[in-house]
Short mmCIF file of C-alpha atoms in Angstrom, two decimals:
data_model
loop_
_atom_site.label_atom_id
_atom_site.label_comp_id
_atom_site.label_asym_id
_atom_site.label_seq_id
_atom_site.Cartn_x
_atom_site.Cartn_y
_atom_site.Cartn_z
CA VAL P 92 285.94 -117.42 -24.94
CA ALA P 93 288.28 -118.86 -21.98
CA ARG P 94 286.18 -116.47 -19.21
CA TRP P 95 283.90 -113.78 -18.29
CA LEU P 96 284.87 -111.53 -15.91
CA LYS P 97 281.51 -109.52 -15.84
CA LYS P 98 278.09 -110.73 -15.84
CA GLU P 99 275.17 -109.55 -17.60
CA GLY P 100 274.17 -106.38 -16.13
CA ASP P 101 277.67 -105.58 -14.79
CA ALA P 102 278.80 -101.65 -15.42
CA VAL P 103 281.65 -101.62 -16.45
CA GLU P 104 284.38 -98.89 -17.64
CA SER P 105 285.74 -97.76 -20.50
CA GLY P 106 289.50 -100.17 -20.59
CA GLU P 107 288.28 -102.74 -17.59
CA VAL P 108 288.84 -106.47 -18.40
CA ILE P 109 285.73 -107.86 -19.08
CA ALA P 110 286.64 -111.26 -20.19
CA GLU P 111 289.66 -112.82 -21.11
CA VAL P 112 290.01 -115.19 -25.04
CA GLU P 113 292.36 -117.72 -26.21
CA THR P 114 293.79 -118.37 -29.23
CA ASP P 115 296.02 -120.87 -31.15
CA LYS P 116 299.33 -119.67 -28.60
CA ALA P 117 298.03 -117.27 -25.84
CA THR P 118 295.02 -115.89 -23.82
CA MET P 119 294.43 -111.76 -24.02
CA GLU P 120 292.75 -109.33 -21.96
CA LEU P 121 289.65 -107.74 -23.71
CA GLU P 122 288.33 -104.20 -22.67
CA ALA P 123 285.61 -102.70 -22.79
CA PRO P 124 286.14 -100.20 -25.74
CA GLU P 125 283.65 -97.71 -23.37
CA ASP P 126 281.76 -97.13 -20.45
CA GLY P 127 278.35 -98.70 -20.05
CA VAL P 128 276.13 -101.86 -19.50
CA LEU P 129 277.21 -105.56 -20.28
CA ALA P 130 273.87 -105.82 -21.71
CA LYS P 131 273.96 -109.53 -23.49
CA ILE P 132 276.88 -112.00 -24.16
CA LEU P 133 276.67 -113.49 -27.20
CA ALA P 134 279.60 -115.94 -26.35
CA PRO P 135 279.81 -117.93 -23.47
CA GLU P 136 282.43 -119.53 -21.80
CA GLY P 137 284.20 -122.05 -23.46
CA SER P 138 282.30 -121.01 -27.00
CA THR P 139 284.58 -121.05 -30.02
CA VAL P 140 284.17 -117.58 -32.41
CA PRO P 141 285.28 -116.70 -35.54
CA VAL P 142 288.21 -113.56 -35.31
CA GLY P 143 286.37 -109.84 -35.38
CA ALA P 144 282.78 -111.46 -34.47
CA PRO P 145 281.19 -109.47 -31.83
CA ILE P 146 281.07 -111.49 -28.27
CA ALA P 147 278.93 -109.00 -26.30
CA VAL P 148 276.48 -106.45 -26.48
CA LEU P 149 277.32 -102.69 -24.40
CA ALA P 150 274.77 -100.69 -23.91
CA GLU P 151 274.12 -97.70 -22.02
CA GLU P 152 272.75 -97.19 -18.64
CA GLY P 153 268.80 -97.44 -18.85
CA GLU P 154 268.45 -98.72 -22.57
CA GLU P 155 266.79 -102.58 -22.84
CA VAL P 156 268.13 -104.73 -25.27
CA PRO P 157 265.87 -107.32 -26.84
CA GLU P 158 266.30 -111.09 -25.48
CA ASP P 159 266.53 -112.11 -28.75
CA TYR P 160 268.76 -109.51 -30.47
CA VAL P 161 271.01 -110.06 -32.80
CA PRO P 162 273.98 -107.68 -34.23
CA GLU P 163 273.19 -106.45 -37.89
CA GLY P 164 275.31 -109.14 -40.13
CA VAL P 165 275.86 -111.72 -37.61
CA ALA P 166 274.51 -114.98 -37.78
CA ALA P 167 272.16 -115.89 -34.46
CA PRO P 168 274.23 -118.37 -32.14
CA ALA P 169 274.23 -121.68 -32.51
CA GLU P 170 272.53 -124.03 -30.35
CA ALA P 171 273.78 -125.42 -26.78
CA ALA P 172 276.06 -128.55 -26.88
CA PRO P 173 273.73 -131.14 -26.50
CA THR P 174 273.44 -132.82 -23.17
CA GLU P 175 275.62 -136.00 -21.98
CA GLY P 176 272.95 -139.26 -23.09
CA ALA P 177 271.33 -137.00 -25.69
CA SER P 178 271.57 -138.80 -28.89
CA VAL P 179 272.99 -136.52 -31.89
CA GLN P 180 271.74 -136.81 -35.28
CA PRO P 181 275.10 -137.24 -37.60
CA ALA P 182 275.48 -134.60 -40.63
CA GLU P 183 274.94 -136.55 -44.03
CA GLU P 184 279.09 -136.96 -44.95
CA THR P 185 280.05 -135.55 -47.89
CA PRO P 186 282.10 -138.21 -50.37
CA SER P 187 285.76 -137.17 -50.17
CA PRO P 188 287.26 -136.65 -54.12
CA THR P 189 289.08 -140.03 -54.95
CA PRO P 190 293.16 -139.13 -54.57
CA ALA P 191 295.18 -138.82 -57.56
CA PRO P 192 297.93 -141.33 -57.89
CA VAL P 193 301.18 -141.15 -55.85
CA ALA P 194 304.56 -141.44 -58.16
CA PRO P 195 306.53 -144.63 -57.05
CA GLN P 196 309.14 -143.52 -55.34
CA VAL P 197 306.87 -140.80 -52.93
CA ALA P 198 304.61 -144.18 -52.46
CA GLU P 199 307.99 -145.98 -51.69
CA ALA P 200 308.96 -142.75 -49.09
CA LEU P 201 305.66 -142.88 -47.25
CA GLU P 202 306.01 -146.42 -46.74
CA GLU P 203 309.04 -146.04 -45.49
CA GLU P 204 307.97 -143.42 -43.10
CA GLU P 205 304.99 -145.63 -42.32
CA GLU P 206 307.55 -148.51 -41.20
CA LEU P 207 309.77 -145.74 -39.00
CA ALA P 208 306.16 -144.66 -37.23
CA LEU P 209 305.53 -148.27 -36.48
CA LYS P 210 308.67 -149.13 -35.42
CA PRO P 211 308.47 -149.05 -31.20
CA ALA P 212 310.05 -145.95 -29.71
CA GLY P 213 311.26 -147.66 -25.97
CA GLU P 214 310.76 -145.94 -22.74
CA PHE P 215 313.05 -144.24 -20.90
CA ASP P 216 311.37 -145.90 -17.78
CA PRO P 217 308.91 -147.95 -17.99
CA GLU P 218 307.42 -147.57 -14.16
CA GLY P 219 307.82 -143.93 -14.50
CA GLU P 220 304.76 -141.57 -13.26
CA TRP P 221 304.46 -139.59 -15.97
CA ASP P 222 303.97 -140.29 -19.68
CA VAL P 223 305.74 -137.71 -20.35
CA ALA P 224 308.33 -134.66 -19.20
CA VAL P 225 309.05 -131.89 -21.85
CA ILE P 226 312.40 -129.75 -20.76
CA GLY P 227 311.77 -126.54 -21.74
CA ALA P 228 308.43 -124.33 -21.99
CA GLY P 229 309.24 -122.47 -25.61
CA PRO P 230 307.09 -122.77 -28.52
CA GLY P 231 308.57 -126.26 -29.06
CA GLY P 232 308.65 -127.40 -25.18
CA TYR P 233 304.70 -126.05 -24.76
CA VAL P 234 303.19 -127.07 -27.51
CA ALA P 235 304.19 -130.54 -27.29
CA ALA P 236 303.08 -130.41 -23.30
CA ILE P 237 300.08 -128.87 -24.62
CA ARG P 238 299.05 -132.10 -26.90
CA ALA P 239 299.98 -134.63 -24.80
CA ALA P 240 298.15 -133.97 -22.50
CA GLN P 241 295.17 -133.63 -24.98
CA LEU P 242 296.11 -136.72 -26.51
CA GLY P 243 295.63 -138.43 -22.64
CA LEU P 244 299.16 -138.55 -22.00
CA LYS P 245 299.98 -137.38 -18.03
CA THR P 246 302.44 -134.39 -18.62
CA VAL P 247 304.78 -132.56 -16.89
CA CYS P 248 306.57 -129.23 -18.28
CA ILE P 249 309.89 -128.44 -16.68
CA GLU P 250 311.09 -124.86 -17.37
CA GLU P 251 313.99 -123.04 -15.03
CA LYS P 252 313.03 -119.16 -16.07
CA HIS P 253 310.15 -117.59 -17.99
CA LEU P 254 306.98 -119.91 -19.76
CA GLY P 255 307.25 -119.45 -23.35
CA GLY P 256 310.98 -119.89 -23.77
CA ILE P 257 313.37 -117.64 -25.63
CA CYS P 258 310.27 -116.45 -28.51
CA LEU P 259 307.76 -114.92 -25.97
CA ASN P 260 310.15 -113.43 -23.60
CA TRP P 261 313.30 -112.68 -25.63
CA GLY P 262 313.04 -112.83 -29.34
CA CYS P 263 309.93 -113.11 -31.93
CA ILE P 264 307.81 -111.82 -29.91
CA PRO P 265 308.97 -108.62 -27.88
CA THR P 266 311.40 -107.79 -31.10
CA LYS P 267 308.52 -107.11 -32.90
CA ALA P 268 307.08 -104.80 -30.35
CA LEU P 269 310.29 -102.89 -30.79
CA LEU P 270 310.42 -103.06 -34.41
CA ARG P 271 306.53 -101.78 -34.39
CA THR P 272 307.95 -98.89 -32.92
CA ALA P 273 310.73 -98.10 -35.28
CA GLU P 274 307.90 -98.26 -38.00
CA ILE P 275 305.95 -95.53 -36.08
CA VAL P 276 308.91 -93.75 -36.12
CA GLU P 277 309.82 -94.14 -39.31
CA THR P 278 306.68 -93.11 -40.98
CA ILE P 279 306.22 -89.92 -39.11
CA ARG P 280 309.32 -89.02 -40.28
CA LEU P 281 309.80 -89.76 -43.94
CA HIS P 282 306.36 -89.45 -44.99
CA GLY P 283 304.46 -87.99 -41.58
CA LYS P 284 303.88 -84.52 -44.42
CA GLU P 285 302.01 -86.33 -46.71
CA LEU P 286 300.08 -88.42 -44.15
CA GLY P 287 299.49 -84.89 -42.81
CA VAL P 288 300.94 -85.42 -39.53
CA GLY P 289 302.64 -82.36 -39.03
CA LEU P 290 305.80 -83.61 -36.51
CA SER P 291 308.52 -84.04 -38.81
CA GLN P 292 310.79 -85.10 -36.23
CA PRO P 293 309.63 -87.60 -33.82
CA ARG P 294 310.97 -88.52 -30.48
CA PRO P 295 311.63 -91.74 -29.65
CA ASP P 296 311.51 -92.52 -26.28
CA ILE P 297 313.53 -96.13 -25.77
CA LYS P 298 312.32 -96.68 -22.35
CA GLN P 299 308.50 -96.44 -22.83
CA ALA P 300 308.91 -98.98 -26.08
CA VAL P 301 311.17 -101.00 -23.82
CA ALA P 302 308.52 -101.19 -21.06
CA ARG P 303 305.55 -101.73 -23.67
CA SER P 304 307.69 -104.93 -24.98
CA ARG P 305 308.30 -106.73 -22.20
CA LYS P 306 304.91 -105.89 -20.86
CA ILE P 307 303.67 -107.68 -24.35
CA ALA P 308 305.78 -110.65 -23.59
CA GLU P 309 305.03 -110.82 -19.85
CA LYS P 310 301.33 -111.05 -20.95
CA LEU P 311 302.04 -113.84 -23.96
CA SER P 312 304.22 -116.19 -20.73
CA ARG P 313 300.94 -115.95 -18.64
CA GLY P 314 298.97 -117.05 -21.38
CA ILE P 315 300.86 -119.97 -21.23
CA ALA P 316 299.75 -120.83 -17.76
CA TYR P 317 296.75 -120.43 -18.29
CA LEU P 318 297.20 -123.38 -21.58
CA PHE P 319 299.07 -125.40 -18.93
CA LYS P 320 296.24 -125.53 -16.47
CA LYS P 321 293.35 -125.41 -19.28
CA ASN P 322 295.01 -128.06 -20.56
CA GLY P 323 295.53 -130.04 -17.65
CA VAL P 324 299.52 -129.91 -18.27
CA THR P 325 301.91 -129.75 -15.01
CA HIS P 326 304.42 -126.99 -14.76
CA LEU P 327 307.44 -128.20 -12.44
CA ALA P 328 309.85 -125.00 -11.57
CA GLY P 329 313.54 -125.72 -11.85
CA ARG P 330 315.79 -127.16 -13.84
CA ALA P 331 316.36 -130.34 -15.79
CA ARG P 332 319.18 -133.17 -16.07
CA PHE P 333 319.90 -136.33 -16.68
CA ALA P 334 321.98 -138.44 -13.79
CA PRO P 335 323.34 -141.94 -13.64
CA GLY P 336 320.98 -144.36 -14.12
CA PRO P 337 319.92 -142.71 -16.34
CA LYS P 338 317.56 -141.14 -14.72
CA LEU P 339 315.90 -137.36 -14.66
CA VAL P 340 316.25 -135.17 -12.03
CA VAL P 341 315.42 -131.39 -11.09
CA GLU P 342 316.34 -129.02 -9.25
CA THR P 343 313.82 -126.87 -7.71
CA ALA P 344 313.68 -123.77 -5.02
CA ASP P 345 312.50 -126.25 -2.94
CA GLY P 346 315.70 -128.71 -3.86
CA GLU P 347 315.90 -131.71 -5.82
CA GLN P 348 313.70 -134.19 -6.47
CA GLU P 349 313.23 -137.36 -9.52
CA VAL P 350 311.07 -137.56 -12.22
CA ARG P 351 309.78 -140.49 -13.14
CA ALA P 352 308.18 -140.49 -16.84
CA LYS P 353 308.23 -143.29 -19.88
CA HIS P 354 309.17 -140.23 -22.55
CA VAL P 355 311.14 -137.44 -21.67
CA ILE P 356 311.12 -134.87 -24.62
CA VAL P 357 314.72 -132.21 -24.44
CA ALA P 358 313.08 -129.02 -25.53
CA THR P 359 316.11 -126.53 -24.03
CA GLY P 360 316.24 -124.60 -26.92
CA ALA P 361 319.52 -122.63 -28.27
CA ARG P 362 321.19 -119.35 -26.66
CA ALA P 363 323.39 -116.42 -28.44
CA ARG P 364 326.83 -118.03 -30.02
CA VAL P 365 329.82 -115.36 -29.13
CA PHE P 366 332.93 -116.40 -31.42
CA PRO P 367 336.33 -116.52 -29.59
CA GLY P 368 337.66 -113.02 -28.85
CA MET P 369 334.30 -110.96 -28.54
CA GLU P 370 334.08 -110.40 -25.28
CA VAL P 371 330.88 -109.42 -23.92
CA ASP P 372 330.30 -107.68 -20.98
CA GLY P 373 326.85 -106.58 -21.05
CA LYS P 374 327.43 -103.14 -21.01
CA HIS P 375 329.08 -102.12 -24.29
CA VAL P 376 329.48 -105.66 -25.70
CA ILE P 377 325.88 -107.14 -25.64
CA THR P 378 323.94 -110.15 -26.95
CA TYR P 379 320.14 -109.85 -27.96
CA LYS P 380 319.20 -110.11 -24.24
CA GLU P 381 321.18 -106.83 -23.36
CA ALA P 382 319.31 -105.16 -26.55
CA LEU P 383 315.95 -105.50 -25.67
CA VAL P 384 315.89 -104.18 -22.49
CA MET P 385 318.45 -101.11 -22.86
CA ASP P 386 317.38 -97.74 -21.16
CA ARG P 387 318.94 -95.40 -23.68
CA VAL P 388 319.65 -95.14 -27.76
CA PRO P 389 323.72 -95.27 -28.11
CA LYS P 390 324.66 -92.73 -30.23
CA THR P 391 326.89 -95.16 -32.61
CA LEU P 392 326.18 -98.71 -32.26
CA VAL P 393 328.25 -101.85 -34.14
CA VAL P 394 326.17 -104.90 -35.74
CA ILE P 395 328.15 -107.89 -35.45
CA GLY P 396 325.86 -110.44 -37.98
CA SER P 397 323.53 -109.36 -40.70
CA GLY P 398 320.78 -112.34 -39.63
CA ALA P 399 317.31 -112.21 -38.88
CA ILE P 400 318.22 -110.34 -35.23
CA GLY P 401 321.29 -108.45 -36.65
CA THR P 402 319.19 -106.63 -38.78
CA GLU P 403 316.13 -106.27 -37.06
CA PHE P 404 318.13 -104.54 -34.77
CA ALA P 405 319.81 -102.33 -36.67
CA TYR P 406 316.63 -101.25 -38.19
CA PHE P 407 315.28 -100.78 -34.96
CA PHE P 408 318.19 -98.59 -33.16
CA HIS P 409 318.82 -96.90 -36.35
CA ALA P 410 315.12 -95.40 -36.25
CA MET P 411 315.51 -94.39 -32.48
CA GLY P 412 318.30 -92.59 -32.97
CA ALA P 413 321.77 -94.29 -33.18
CA LYS P 414 324.61 -94.36 -35.92
CA VAL P 415 324.33 -97.96 -37.13
CA THR P 416 326.98 -99.70 -38.71
CA LEU P 417 326.76 -103.90 -40.05
CA LEU P 418 329.33 -105.36 -40.46
CA GLU P 419 328.61 -109.16 -41.77
CA ALA P 420 331.30 -111.89 -42.78
CA ALA P 421 329.75 -113.45 -46.01
CA ASP P 422 329.84 -111.42 -49.23
CA GLN P 423 325.83 -110.33 -48.75
CA ILE P 424 323.43 -108.97 -45.46
CA LEU P 425 321.03 -111.79 -44.52
CA PRO P 426 323.49 -114.33 -45.92
CA LEU P 427 320.55 -117.09 -45.99
CA GLU P 428 317.67 -115.41 -48.13
CA ASP P 429 318.00 -115.27 -51.71
CA ARG P 430 320.63 -112.61 -52.98
CA GLU P 431 317.84 -110.37 -54.32
CA ILE P 432 315.85 -109.75 -51.26
CA ALA P 433 319.14 -109.50 -49.80
CA GLU P 434 320.30 -106.88 -52.21
CA VAL P 435 317.13 -104.90 -51.73
CA VAL P 436 317.32 -104.64 -47.65
CA ARG P 437 320.84 -103.58 -48.01
CA LYS P 438 319.78 -100.75 -50.53
CA SER P 439 317.10 -99.78 -48.14
CA PHE P 440 319.53 -99.80 -45.04
CA ALA P 441 322.20 -97.69 -47.06
CA LYS P 442 319.17 -95.23 -48.71
CA ARG P 443 318.83 -94.15 -44.62
CA GLY P 444 322.56 -93.71 -43.84
CA MET P 445 323.82 -97.09 -42.22
CA THR P 446 326.73 -97.59 -43.03
CA VAL P 447 326.85 -102.09 -44.44
CA ILE P 448 330.30 -103.89 -44.32
CA THR P 449 330.23 -107.18 -45.92
CA GLY P 450 333.19 -110.06 -46.42
CA ALA P 451 334.19 -108.27 -43.27
CA ARG P 452 335.40 -111.17 -40.79
CA VAL P 453 335.61 -110.01 -37.16
CA GLN P 454 339.01 -110.48 -34.95
CA SER P 455 338.01 -109.05 -32.09
CA ALA P 456 335.05 -107.30 -29.35
CA ALA P 457 335.99 -105.88 -26.68
CA ALA P 458 335.34 -103.27 -24.32
CA GLN P 459 338.06 -100.61 -23.78
CA LYS P 460 337.99 -96.86 -21.98
CA GLY P 461 334.27 -96.82 -22.42
CA LYS P 462 333.87 -97.67 -25.59
CA ALA P 463 333.27 -100.60 -27.83
CA VAL P 464 336.32 -101.63 -30.11
CA VAL P 465 335.40 -103.67 -32.95
CA GLU P 466 338.80 -104.99 -34.80
CA TYR P 467 338.05 -106.33 -37.80
CA GLU P 468 339.65 -107.78 -41.74
CA LYS P 469 338.18 -106.80 -45.29
CA ASP P 470 339.95 -107.89 -48.54
CA GLY P 471 343.22 -109.42 -46.32
CA LYS P 472 343.41 -105.15 -44.34
CA ALA P 473 343.17 -104.76 -40.83
CA HIS P 474 340.33 -102.27 -39.44
CA THR P 475 338.84 -101.08 -36.45
CA LEU P 476 336.06 -99.40 -34.92
CA SER P 477 334.84 -97.86 -32.31
CA ALA P 478 331.45 -97.09 -31.14
CA GLU P 479 329.21 -96.45 -27.43
CA ALA P 480 327.95 -100.40 -28.48
CA CYS P 481 328.38 -102.96 -29.77
CA LEU P 482 325.95 -105.88 -30.53
CA VAL P 483 326.87 -109.45 -31.41
CA ALA P 484 324.33 -111.41 -33.29
CA VAL P 485 326.65 -113.93 -35.36
CA GLY P 486 323.44 -117.30 -34.54
CA VAL P 487 323.02 -119.22 -31.99
CA VAL P 488 324.13 -122.53 -30.18
CA PRO P 489 322.20 -125.06 -28.58
CA ASN P 490 321.34 -125.83 -24.77
CA THR P 491 322.72 -129.14 -24.49
CA ASP P 492 325.65 -128.50 -21.56
CA ASP P 493 325.16 -129.50 -18.40
CA LEU P 494 321.86 -131.55 -19.41
CA GLY P 495 323.98 -134.67 -18.20
CA LEU P 496 323.40 -136.05 -21.97
CA GLU P 497 326.73 -138.06 -20.94
CA HIS P 498 324.38 -140.23 -18.82
CA THR P 499 322.69 -141.60 -21.29
CA LYS P 500 323.31 -142.55 -25.65
CA VAL P 501 321.91 -139.74 -26.93
CA SER P 502 324.54 -138.70 -29.53
CA ARG P 503 325.00 -134.67 -30.71
CA ASN P 504 327.14 -133.28 -33.97
CA ALA P 505 329.93 -131.29 -34.15
CA ARG P 506 328.05 -128.46 -33.25
CA GLY P 507 326.67 -129.86 -30.08
CA GLU P 508 322.67 -130.30 -31.54
CA ILE P 509 320.95 -133.60 -30.79
CA GLU P 510 320.67 -136.28 -33.64
CA VAL P 511 316.92 -137.40 -34.22
CA ASP P 512 315.27 -139.52 -36.84
CA ALA P 513 312.02 -138.16 -38.41
CA TYR P 514 309.73 -138.84 -35.41
CA TYR P 515 311.93 -137.31 -33.12
CA ARG P 516 313.66 -140.19 -31.31
CA THR P 517 317.22 -139.74 -30.29
CA ASP P 518 319.91 -142.79 -29.76
CA HIS P 519 318.54 -143.61 -26.40
CA PRO P 520 315.02 -145.17 -25.85
CA GLY P 521 312.36 -142.83 -24.91
CA VAL P 522 314.44 -139.94 -25.32
CA TYR P 523 313.16 -137.27 -28.34
CA ALA P 524 314.72 -133.95 -29.01
CA ILE P 525 312.71 -131.23 -30.81
CA GLY P 526 313.31 -127.46 -31.92
CA ASP P 527 316.52 -125.27 -32.05
CA VAL P 528 317.97 -127.99 -29.75
CA ILE P 529 318.23 -130.04 -32.85
CA GLY P 530 319.75 -127.65 -35.25
CA ALA P 531 318.12 -125.49 -38.29
CA PRO P 532 315.46 -124.52 -38.93
CA GLN P 533 315.60 -123.02 -36.26
CA LEU P 534 312.41 -121.51 -35.93
CA ALA P 535 309.22 -121.05 -33.32
CA HIS P 536 306.58 -122.15 -35.86
CA VAL P 537 308.67 -125.27 -36.73
CA ALA P 538 309.70 -125.84 -33.54
CA SER P 539 306.38 -126.16 -32.99
CA HIS P 540 305.07 -128.93 -35.52
CA GLU P 541 308.15 -131.25 -34.64
CA GLY P 542 306.32 -131.51 -30.64
CA ILE P 543 303.49 -131.55 -32.54
CA VAL P 544 304.86 -134.73 -35.11
CA CYS P 545 306.52 -136.05 -31.95
CA VAL P 546 303.97 -136.26 -29.45
CA GLU P 547 301.54 -137.85 -32.06
CA ALA P 548 303.87 -140.49 -32.34
CA ILE P 549 305.00 -141.21 -29.52
CA ALA P 550 301.27 -141.75 -28.42
CA GLY P 551 300.74 -143.65 -31.74
#
């Protein structure tokens, strides 16, 4: 429970925000479910309670609630933490079970890993004012920054756009909000009658769906700002890059400033990949960013690429009323998944009336006369598709350009991904990299875990 906005005895209205509750990822506003009086607070600020547990009692005006009242089925609140200087009797320890023997090859690997962890990581700037500077505030960067601060390291996180990165603002979170809308629309359309809902043809409103999606993203982004404040992380708004020296400089609204840090973590994420011949104009040929804020549903849509991004948007726009064609260069959709899973999804899409074409190698995609025209090759034959819009979803590329890495010893592979060791150290002393910028698997929870491992290695 992060903060109470009302105190006991205050009148509240239905929908009024009465408290802020913190979870692992962000903070949420808790609204009063009905009009009444906040009669009793069961969980004070700073306390931790299980998900679903009551934290307060709302009563009708004039209704009395006993001082020792505890809702039925809820354990009495734990005693307050002892004040400074008070003695605490340690709880009896439960003996840990004897660990099973470790296979010799596993033991050797663990020893090698331990030796690697104990090697000095070096420092980027031994005289640095900051212990850790994190470039990027996505799921890898913000988690790394928070963990560093929790470990007592003086930490600054540099982000030029929105806290939360692509995941919270333009990826995982807003797309799932849109998919929820699509799910409800499809449920009513396909199963409304059997569920007792007399609306067989729902009228989806993409403007409202997008507005809800953006509101959710903005709320979670604000939650990151709160977590930074709570954990003592300094947020510096601006674009960071390495300069000759090397040194770390940041372009802010007030001009350029140098950030001196002993350790620098690069967590700049990735952006949409666009192959040669694909001319994104933001209107007819688009990427996921434009797809997330469209104000109308195209009558026809071609989606190039059937990975997670392509299949999600294909499903969403079909549910919203578009006629969708999905193109995939591989011989199955969802090429990174098991063939059995991919086949289930393909059949599901076909059953819905979507067109799925595998083995299609796209040659070009461009706007022509107010339409998106896509040319592709399949089985040695050329084909052309015309649609109101074309979504390019052919993966992502790491954001390593314009970082000034040429002024460091940091190595990149042929795909532009930063090369690191098991503890995310680069070839330059004191410089680390985590998340999408180091390559697959490019997933939010993976980036967060990498951030924790990296920072704990820095802290020793």
